PDB file of C-alpha atoms in Angstrom:
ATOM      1  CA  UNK A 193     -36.186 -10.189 -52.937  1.00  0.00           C
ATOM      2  CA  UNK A 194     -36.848  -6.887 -54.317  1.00  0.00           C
ATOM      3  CA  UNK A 195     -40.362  -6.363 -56.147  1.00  0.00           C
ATOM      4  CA  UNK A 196     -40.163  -3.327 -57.766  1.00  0.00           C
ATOM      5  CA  UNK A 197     -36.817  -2.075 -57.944  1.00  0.00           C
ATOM      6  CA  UNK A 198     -36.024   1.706 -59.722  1.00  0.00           C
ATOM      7  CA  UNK A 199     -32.936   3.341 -60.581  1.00  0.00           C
ATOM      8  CA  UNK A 200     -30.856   5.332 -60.069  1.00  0.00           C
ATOM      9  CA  UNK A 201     -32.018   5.897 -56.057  1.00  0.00           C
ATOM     10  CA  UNK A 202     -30.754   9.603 -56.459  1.00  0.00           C
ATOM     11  CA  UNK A 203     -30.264  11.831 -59.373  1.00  0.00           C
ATOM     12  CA  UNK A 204     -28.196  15.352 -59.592  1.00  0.00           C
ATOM     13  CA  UNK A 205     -28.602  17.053 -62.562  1.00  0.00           C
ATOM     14  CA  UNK A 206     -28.484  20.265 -64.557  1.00  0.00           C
ATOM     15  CA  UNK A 207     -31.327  22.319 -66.104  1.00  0.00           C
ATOM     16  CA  UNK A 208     -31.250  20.958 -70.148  1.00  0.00           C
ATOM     17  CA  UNK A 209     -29.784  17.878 -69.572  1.00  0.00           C
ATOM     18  CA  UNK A 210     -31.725  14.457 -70.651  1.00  0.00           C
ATOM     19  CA  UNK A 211     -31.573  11.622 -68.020  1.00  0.00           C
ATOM     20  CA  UNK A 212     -33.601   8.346 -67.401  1.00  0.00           C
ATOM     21  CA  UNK A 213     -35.030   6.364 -64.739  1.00  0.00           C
ATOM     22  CA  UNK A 214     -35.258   2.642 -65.062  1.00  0.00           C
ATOM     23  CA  UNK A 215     -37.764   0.442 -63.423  1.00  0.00           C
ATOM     24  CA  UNK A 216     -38.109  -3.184 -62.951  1.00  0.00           C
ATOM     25  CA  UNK A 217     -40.676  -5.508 -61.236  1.00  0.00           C
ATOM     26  CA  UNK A 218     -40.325  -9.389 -60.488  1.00  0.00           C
ATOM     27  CA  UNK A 219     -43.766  -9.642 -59.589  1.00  0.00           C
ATOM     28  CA  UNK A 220     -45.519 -10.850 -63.134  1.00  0.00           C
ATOM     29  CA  UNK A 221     -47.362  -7.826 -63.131  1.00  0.00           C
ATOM     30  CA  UNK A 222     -48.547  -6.972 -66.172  1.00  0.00           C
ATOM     31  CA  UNK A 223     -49.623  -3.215 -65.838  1.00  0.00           C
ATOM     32  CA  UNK A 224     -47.050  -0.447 -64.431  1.00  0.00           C
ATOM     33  CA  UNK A 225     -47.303   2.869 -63.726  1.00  0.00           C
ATOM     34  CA  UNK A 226     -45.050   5.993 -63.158  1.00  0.00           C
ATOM     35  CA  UNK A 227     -46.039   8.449 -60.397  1.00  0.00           C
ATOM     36  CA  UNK A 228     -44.386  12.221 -59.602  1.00  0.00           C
ATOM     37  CA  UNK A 229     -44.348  13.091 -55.937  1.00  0.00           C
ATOM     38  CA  UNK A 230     -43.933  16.588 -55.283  1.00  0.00           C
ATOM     39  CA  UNK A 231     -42.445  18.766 -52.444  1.00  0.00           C
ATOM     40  CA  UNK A 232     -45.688  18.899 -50.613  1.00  0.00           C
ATOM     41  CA  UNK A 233     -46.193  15.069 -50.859  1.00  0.00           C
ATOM     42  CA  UNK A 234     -48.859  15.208 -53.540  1.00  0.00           C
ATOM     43  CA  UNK A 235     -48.851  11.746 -55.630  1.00  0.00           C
ATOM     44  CA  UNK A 236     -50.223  12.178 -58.896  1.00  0.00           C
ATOM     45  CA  UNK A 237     -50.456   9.631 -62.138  1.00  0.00           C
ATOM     46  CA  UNK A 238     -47.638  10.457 -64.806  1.00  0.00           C
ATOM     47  CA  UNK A 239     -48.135   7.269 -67.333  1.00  0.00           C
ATOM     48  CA  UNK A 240     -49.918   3.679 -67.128  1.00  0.00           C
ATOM     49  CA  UNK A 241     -48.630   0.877 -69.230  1.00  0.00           C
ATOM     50  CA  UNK A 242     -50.319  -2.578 -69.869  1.00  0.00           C
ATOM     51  CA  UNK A 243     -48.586  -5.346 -71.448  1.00  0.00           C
ATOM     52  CA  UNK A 244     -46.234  -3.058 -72.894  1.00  0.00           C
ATOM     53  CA  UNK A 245     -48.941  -0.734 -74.515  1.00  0.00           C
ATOM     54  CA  UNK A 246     -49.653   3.151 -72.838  1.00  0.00           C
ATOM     55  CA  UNK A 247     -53.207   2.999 -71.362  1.00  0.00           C
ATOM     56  CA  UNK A 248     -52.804   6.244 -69.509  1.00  0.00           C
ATOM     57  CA  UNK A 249     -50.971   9.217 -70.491  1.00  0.00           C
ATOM     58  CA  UNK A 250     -51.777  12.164 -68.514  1.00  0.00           C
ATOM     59  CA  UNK A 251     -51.041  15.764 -69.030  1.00  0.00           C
ATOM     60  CA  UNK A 252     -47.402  15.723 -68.633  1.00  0.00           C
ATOM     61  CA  UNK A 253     -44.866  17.512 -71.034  1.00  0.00           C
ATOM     62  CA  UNK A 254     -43.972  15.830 -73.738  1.00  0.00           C
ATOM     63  CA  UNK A 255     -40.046  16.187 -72.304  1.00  0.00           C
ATOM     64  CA  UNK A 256     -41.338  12.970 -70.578  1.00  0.00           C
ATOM     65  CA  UNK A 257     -41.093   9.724 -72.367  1.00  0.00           C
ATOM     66  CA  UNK A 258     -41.806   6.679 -71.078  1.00  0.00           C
ATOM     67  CA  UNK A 259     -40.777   3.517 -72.842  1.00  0.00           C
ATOM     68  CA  UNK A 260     -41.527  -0.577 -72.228  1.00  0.00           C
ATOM     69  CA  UNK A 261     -39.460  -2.942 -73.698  1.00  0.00           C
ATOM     70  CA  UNK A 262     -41.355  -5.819 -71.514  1.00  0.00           C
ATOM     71  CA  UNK A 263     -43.922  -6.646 -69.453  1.00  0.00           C
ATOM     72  CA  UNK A 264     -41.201  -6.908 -66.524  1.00  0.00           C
ATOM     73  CA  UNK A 265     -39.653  -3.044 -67.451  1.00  0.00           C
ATOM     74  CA  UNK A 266     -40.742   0.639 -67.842  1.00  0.00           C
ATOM     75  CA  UNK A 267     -38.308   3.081 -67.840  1.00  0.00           C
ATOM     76  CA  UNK A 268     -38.972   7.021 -67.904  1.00  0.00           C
ATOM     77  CA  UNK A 269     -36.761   9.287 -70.688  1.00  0.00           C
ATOM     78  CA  UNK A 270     -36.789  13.367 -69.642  1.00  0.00           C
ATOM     79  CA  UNK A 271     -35.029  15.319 -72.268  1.00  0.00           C
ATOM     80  CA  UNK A 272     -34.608  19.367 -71.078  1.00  0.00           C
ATOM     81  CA  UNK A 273     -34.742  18.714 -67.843  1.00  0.00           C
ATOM     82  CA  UNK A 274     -35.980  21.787 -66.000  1.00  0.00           C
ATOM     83  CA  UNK A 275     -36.035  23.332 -62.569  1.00  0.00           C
ATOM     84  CA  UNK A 276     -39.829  21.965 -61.753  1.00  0.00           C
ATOM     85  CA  UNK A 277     -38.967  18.579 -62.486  1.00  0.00           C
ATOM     86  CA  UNK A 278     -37.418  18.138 -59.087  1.00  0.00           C
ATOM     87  CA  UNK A 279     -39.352  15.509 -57.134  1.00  0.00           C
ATOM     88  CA  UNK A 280     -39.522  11.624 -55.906  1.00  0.00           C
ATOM     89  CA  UNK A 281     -40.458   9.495 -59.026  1.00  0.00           C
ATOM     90  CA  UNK A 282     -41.876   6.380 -58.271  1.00  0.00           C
ATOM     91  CA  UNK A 283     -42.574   3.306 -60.060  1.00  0.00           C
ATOM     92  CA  UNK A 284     -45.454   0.743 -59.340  1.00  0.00           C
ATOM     93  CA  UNK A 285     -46.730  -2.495 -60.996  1.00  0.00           C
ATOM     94  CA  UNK A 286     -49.943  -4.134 -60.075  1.00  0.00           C
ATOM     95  CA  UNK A 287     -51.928  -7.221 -61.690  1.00  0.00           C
ATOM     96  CA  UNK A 288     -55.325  -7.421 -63.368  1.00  0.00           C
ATOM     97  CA  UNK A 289     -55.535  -4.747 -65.128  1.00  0.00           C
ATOM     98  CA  UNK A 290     -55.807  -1.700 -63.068  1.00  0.00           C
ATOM     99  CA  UNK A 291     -57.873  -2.767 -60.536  1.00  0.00           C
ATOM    100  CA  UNK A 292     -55.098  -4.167 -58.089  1.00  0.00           C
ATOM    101  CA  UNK A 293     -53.275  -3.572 -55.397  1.00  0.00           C
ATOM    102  CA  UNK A 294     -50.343  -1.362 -56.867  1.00  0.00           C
ATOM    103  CA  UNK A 295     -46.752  -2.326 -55.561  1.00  0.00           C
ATOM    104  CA  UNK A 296     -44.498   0.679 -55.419  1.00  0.00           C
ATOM    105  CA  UNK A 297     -40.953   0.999 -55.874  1.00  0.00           C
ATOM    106  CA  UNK A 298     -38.426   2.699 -53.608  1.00  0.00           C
ATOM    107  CA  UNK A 299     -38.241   5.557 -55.977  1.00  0.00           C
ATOM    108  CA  UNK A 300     -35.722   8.217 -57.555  1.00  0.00           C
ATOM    109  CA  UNK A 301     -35.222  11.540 -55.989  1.00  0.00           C
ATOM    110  CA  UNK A 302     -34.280  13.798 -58.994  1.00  0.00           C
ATOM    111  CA  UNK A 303     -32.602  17.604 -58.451  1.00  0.00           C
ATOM    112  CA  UNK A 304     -32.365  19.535 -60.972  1.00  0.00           C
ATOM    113  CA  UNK A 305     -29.955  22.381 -60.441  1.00  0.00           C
TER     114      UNK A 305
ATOM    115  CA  UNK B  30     -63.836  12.997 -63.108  1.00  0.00           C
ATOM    116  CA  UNK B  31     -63.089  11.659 -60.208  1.00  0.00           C
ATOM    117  CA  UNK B  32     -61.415  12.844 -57.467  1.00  0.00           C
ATOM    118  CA  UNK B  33     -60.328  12.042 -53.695  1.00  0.00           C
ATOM    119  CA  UNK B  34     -60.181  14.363 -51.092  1.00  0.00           C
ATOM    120  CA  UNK B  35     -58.615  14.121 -47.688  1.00  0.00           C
ATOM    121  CA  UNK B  36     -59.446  17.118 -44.939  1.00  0.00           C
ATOM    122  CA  UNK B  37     -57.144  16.199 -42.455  1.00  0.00           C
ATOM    123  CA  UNK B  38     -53.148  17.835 -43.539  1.00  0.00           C
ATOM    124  CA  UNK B  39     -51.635  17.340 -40.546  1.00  0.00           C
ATOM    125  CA  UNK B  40     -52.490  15.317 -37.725  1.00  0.00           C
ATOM    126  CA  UNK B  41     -50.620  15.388 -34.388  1.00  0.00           C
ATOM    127  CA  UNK B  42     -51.527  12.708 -31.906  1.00  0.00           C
ATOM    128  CA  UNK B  43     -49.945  11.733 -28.330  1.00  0.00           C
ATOM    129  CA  UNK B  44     -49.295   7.930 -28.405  1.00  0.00           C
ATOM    130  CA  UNK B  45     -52.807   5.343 -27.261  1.00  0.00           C
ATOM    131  CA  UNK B  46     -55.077   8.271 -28.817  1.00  0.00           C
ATOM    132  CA  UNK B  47     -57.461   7.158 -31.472  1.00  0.00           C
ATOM    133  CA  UNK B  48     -57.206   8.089 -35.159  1.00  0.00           C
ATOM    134  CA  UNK B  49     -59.692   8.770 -37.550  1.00  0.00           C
ATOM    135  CA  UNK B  50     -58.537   9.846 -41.137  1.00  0.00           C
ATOM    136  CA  UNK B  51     -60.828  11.290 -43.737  1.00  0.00           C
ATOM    137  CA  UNK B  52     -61.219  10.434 -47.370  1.00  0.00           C
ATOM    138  CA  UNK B  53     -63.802  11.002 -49.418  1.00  0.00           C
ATOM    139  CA  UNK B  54     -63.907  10.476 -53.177  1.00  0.00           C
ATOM    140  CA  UNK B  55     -65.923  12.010 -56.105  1.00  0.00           C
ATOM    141  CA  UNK B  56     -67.154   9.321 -58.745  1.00  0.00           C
ATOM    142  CA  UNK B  57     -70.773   8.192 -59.983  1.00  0.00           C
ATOM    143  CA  UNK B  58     -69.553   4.392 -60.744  1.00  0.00           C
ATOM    144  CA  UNK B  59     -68.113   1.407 -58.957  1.00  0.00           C
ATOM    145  CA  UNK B  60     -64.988   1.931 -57.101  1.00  0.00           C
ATOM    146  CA  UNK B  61     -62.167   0.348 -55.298  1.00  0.00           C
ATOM    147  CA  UNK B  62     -61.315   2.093 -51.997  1.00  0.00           C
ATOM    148  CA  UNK B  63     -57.329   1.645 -50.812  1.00  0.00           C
ATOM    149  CA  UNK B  64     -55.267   3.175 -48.284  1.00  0.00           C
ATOM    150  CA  UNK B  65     -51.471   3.170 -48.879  1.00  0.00           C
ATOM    151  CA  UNK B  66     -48.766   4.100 -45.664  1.00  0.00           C
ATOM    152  CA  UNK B  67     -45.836   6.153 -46.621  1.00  0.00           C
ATOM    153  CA  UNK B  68     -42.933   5.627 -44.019  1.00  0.00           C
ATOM    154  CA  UNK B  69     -40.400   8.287 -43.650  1.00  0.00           C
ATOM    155  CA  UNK B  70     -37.815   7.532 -46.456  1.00  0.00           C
ATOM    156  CA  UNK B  71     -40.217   4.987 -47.816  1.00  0.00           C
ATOM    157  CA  UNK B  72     -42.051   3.932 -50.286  1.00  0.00           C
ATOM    158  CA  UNK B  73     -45.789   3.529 -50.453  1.00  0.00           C
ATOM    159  CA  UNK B  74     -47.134   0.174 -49.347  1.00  0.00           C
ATOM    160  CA  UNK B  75     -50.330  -0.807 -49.179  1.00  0.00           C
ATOM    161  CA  UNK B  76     -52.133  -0.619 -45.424  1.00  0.00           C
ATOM    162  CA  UNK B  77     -56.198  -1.996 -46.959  1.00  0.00           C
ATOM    163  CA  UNK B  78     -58.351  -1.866 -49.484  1.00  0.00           C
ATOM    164  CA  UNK B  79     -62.163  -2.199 -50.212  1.00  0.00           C
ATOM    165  CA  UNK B  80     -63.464  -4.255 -53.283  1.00  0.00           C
ATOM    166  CA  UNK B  81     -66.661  -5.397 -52.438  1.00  0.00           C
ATOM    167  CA  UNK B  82     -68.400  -7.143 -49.296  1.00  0.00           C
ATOM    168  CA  UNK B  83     -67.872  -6.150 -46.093  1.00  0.00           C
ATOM    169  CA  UNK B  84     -67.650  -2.287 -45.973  1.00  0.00           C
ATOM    170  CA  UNK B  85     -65.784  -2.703 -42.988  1.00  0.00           C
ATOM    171  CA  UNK B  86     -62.289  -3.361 -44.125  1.00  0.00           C
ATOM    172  CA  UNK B  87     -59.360  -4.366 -41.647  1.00  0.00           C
ATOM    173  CA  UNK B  88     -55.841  -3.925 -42.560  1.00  0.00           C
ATOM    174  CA  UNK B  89     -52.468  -4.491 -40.911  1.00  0.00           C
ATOM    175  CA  UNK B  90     -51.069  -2.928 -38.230  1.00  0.00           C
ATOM    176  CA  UNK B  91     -54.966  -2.413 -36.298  1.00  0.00           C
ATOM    177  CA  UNK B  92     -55.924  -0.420 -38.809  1.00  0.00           C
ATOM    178  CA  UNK B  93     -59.476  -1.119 -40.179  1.00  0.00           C
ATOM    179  CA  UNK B  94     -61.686   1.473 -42.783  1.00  0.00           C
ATOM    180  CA  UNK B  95     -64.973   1.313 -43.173  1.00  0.00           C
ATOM    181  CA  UNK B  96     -66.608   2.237 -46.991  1.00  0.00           C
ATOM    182  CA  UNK B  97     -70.167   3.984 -46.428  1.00  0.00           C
ATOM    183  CA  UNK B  98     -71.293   4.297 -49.927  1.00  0.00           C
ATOM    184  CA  UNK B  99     -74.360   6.990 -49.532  1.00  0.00           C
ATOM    185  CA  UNK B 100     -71.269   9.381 -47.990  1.00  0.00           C
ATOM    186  CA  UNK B 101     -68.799   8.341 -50.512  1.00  0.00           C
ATOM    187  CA  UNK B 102     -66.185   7.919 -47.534  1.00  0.00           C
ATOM    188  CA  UNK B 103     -63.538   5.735 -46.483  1.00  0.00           C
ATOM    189  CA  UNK B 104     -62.695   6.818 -43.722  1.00  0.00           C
ATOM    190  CA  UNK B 105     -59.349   5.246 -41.849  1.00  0.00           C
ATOM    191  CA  UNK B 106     -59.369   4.466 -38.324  1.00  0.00           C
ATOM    192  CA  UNK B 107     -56.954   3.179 -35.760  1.00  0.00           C
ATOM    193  CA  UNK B 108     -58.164   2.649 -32.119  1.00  0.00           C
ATOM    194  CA  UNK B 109     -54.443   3.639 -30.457  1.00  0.00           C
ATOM    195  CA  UNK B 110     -52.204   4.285 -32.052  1.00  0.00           C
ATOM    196  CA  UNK B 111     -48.227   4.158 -31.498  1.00  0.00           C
ATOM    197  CA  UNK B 112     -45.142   6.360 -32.342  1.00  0.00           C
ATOM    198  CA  UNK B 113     -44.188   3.895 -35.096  1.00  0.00           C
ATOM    199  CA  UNK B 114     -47.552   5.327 -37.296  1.00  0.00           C
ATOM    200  CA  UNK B 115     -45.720   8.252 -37.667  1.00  0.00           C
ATOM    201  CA  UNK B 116     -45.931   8.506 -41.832  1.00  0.00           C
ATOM    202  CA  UNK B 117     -47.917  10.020 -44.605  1.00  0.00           C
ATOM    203  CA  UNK B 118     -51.170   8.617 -45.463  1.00  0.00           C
ATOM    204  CA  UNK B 119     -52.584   8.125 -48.676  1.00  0.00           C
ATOM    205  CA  UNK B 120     -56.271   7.519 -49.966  1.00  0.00           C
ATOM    206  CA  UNK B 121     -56.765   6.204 -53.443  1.00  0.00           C
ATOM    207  CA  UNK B 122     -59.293   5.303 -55.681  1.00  0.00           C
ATOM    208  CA  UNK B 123     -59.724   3.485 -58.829  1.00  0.00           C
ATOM    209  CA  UNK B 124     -62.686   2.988 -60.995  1.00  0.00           C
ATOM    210  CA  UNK B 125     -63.613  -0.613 -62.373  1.00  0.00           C
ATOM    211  CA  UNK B 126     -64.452   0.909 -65.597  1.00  0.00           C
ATOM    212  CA  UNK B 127     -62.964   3.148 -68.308  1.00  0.00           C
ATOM    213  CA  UNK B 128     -59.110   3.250 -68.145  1.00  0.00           C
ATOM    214  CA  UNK B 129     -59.306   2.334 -64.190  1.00  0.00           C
ATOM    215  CA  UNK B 130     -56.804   5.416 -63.104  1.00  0.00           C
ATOM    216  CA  UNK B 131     -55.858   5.222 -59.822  1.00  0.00           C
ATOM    217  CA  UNK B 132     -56.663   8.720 -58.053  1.00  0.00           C
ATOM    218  CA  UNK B 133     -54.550   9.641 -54.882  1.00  0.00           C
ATOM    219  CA  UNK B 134     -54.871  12.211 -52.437  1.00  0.00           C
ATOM    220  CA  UNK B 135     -53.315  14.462 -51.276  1.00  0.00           C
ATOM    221  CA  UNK B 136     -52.194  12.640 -48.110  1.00  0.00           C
ATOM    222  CA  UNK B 137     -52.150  13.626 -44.450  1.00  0.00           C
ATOM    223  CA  UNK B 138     -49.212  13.418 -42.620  1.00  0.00           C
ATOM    224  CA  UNK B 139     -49.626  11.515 -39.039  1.00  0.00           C
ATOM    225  CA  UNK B 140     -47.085  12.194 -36.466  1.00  0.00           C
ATOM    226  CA  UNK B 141     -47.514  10.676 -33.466  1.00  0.00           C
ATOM    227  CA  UNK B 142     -45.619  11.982 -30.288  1.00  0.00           C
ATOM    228  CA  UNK B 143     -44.167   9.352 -27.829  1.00  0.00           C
TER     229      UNK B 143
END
């Protein structure tokens, strides 16, 4: 059974395009995060959601939208997409707030070209 | 703000040597302490974590951590370790207060040679 499941696994794009990356957990999580991983492996915070409302929103473009429909869902809009965007997106979910063990998801390599 | 730093890049180890991993984290309030394994071509999964108690913290795989508070460290440890802890390792922090934001760093990447 798959906890946190993302998709697409890969993503090819061009510069200016608008894609999205969907997330879902089974876990009855109810905070989930999104997370950019760059070429040198560096992990940083993108967005935070808790029962469907943004608790963290750090200093991303504004290209980047994330959206929750549910508790169970939290997919990531980029409109313009640009050269630097390139890296491994993942998604994670945890419990009690924030202060739980996050679960990760297998997440999206995205190329822009 | 806080912040979690971890000295050691790149680690190269022959297989039954010891590990230590640094981590050390920058924050005046109550935190909790995780490590998180990255496999090649895998996601992040948690390897321990450090709430409260016992500062010394053991995780799977013979890995244990030990929290010393007046240091702000969390150091990892492994007493031998095998070719199959080749990955990336991550130490995280997240404060119990505020908007508890998980901080990562920047990883070090163990490779272990058989």
């Amino acid at each position: 059974d798959t906890a946190v499941s993302q998709t697409p696994k890969y993503l090819v794009t061009q510069m200016g395009n608008d894609k999205s990356i969907k997330c879902e957990q089974n876990l009855g999580h109810d905070t989930m995060y999104w997370y950019k991983q760059d070429s040198k492996k560096f992990l940083k915070i993108m967005f935070s959601y808790n029962n469907k409302e943004l608790i963290i929103n750090e200093t991303v473009p504004n290209r980047f939208s994330p959206k929750s429909p549910d508790k169970a869902h939290l997919n990531l809009h980029i409109n313009s997409l640009e050269l630097g965007d390139s890296a491994v997106y993942f998604c994670a979910s945890s419990n009690r707030g924030n202060t739980d063990t996050q679960y990760f998801g297998p997440g999206t390599r995205l190329t822009v070209l | 703000a806080q912040s979690v730093s971890q000295h050691n890049h790149h680690v190269i180890l022959s297989e039954a040597a010891s590990l230590e991993l640094g981590c050390n984290y920058s924050y005046g309030g109550t935190v909790n302490l995780f490590w998180y394994v990255q496999y090649p071509g895998q996601h992040l999964q948690l390897l321990l974590k450090y709430f409260s108690g016992d500062p010394l913290v053991k995780g799977i795989k013979g890995f244990e951590a030990e929290f010393i508070k007046s240091k702000f460290s969390f150091n990892l440890r492994k007493p031998s370790v095998q070719w199959s802890d080749t990955a990336e390792y991550f130490c995280a922090v997240n404060a119990r207060s505020g908007t508890y934001k998980y901080i990562f760093g920047t990883g070090t990447r163990l490779k272990v040679l058989a």
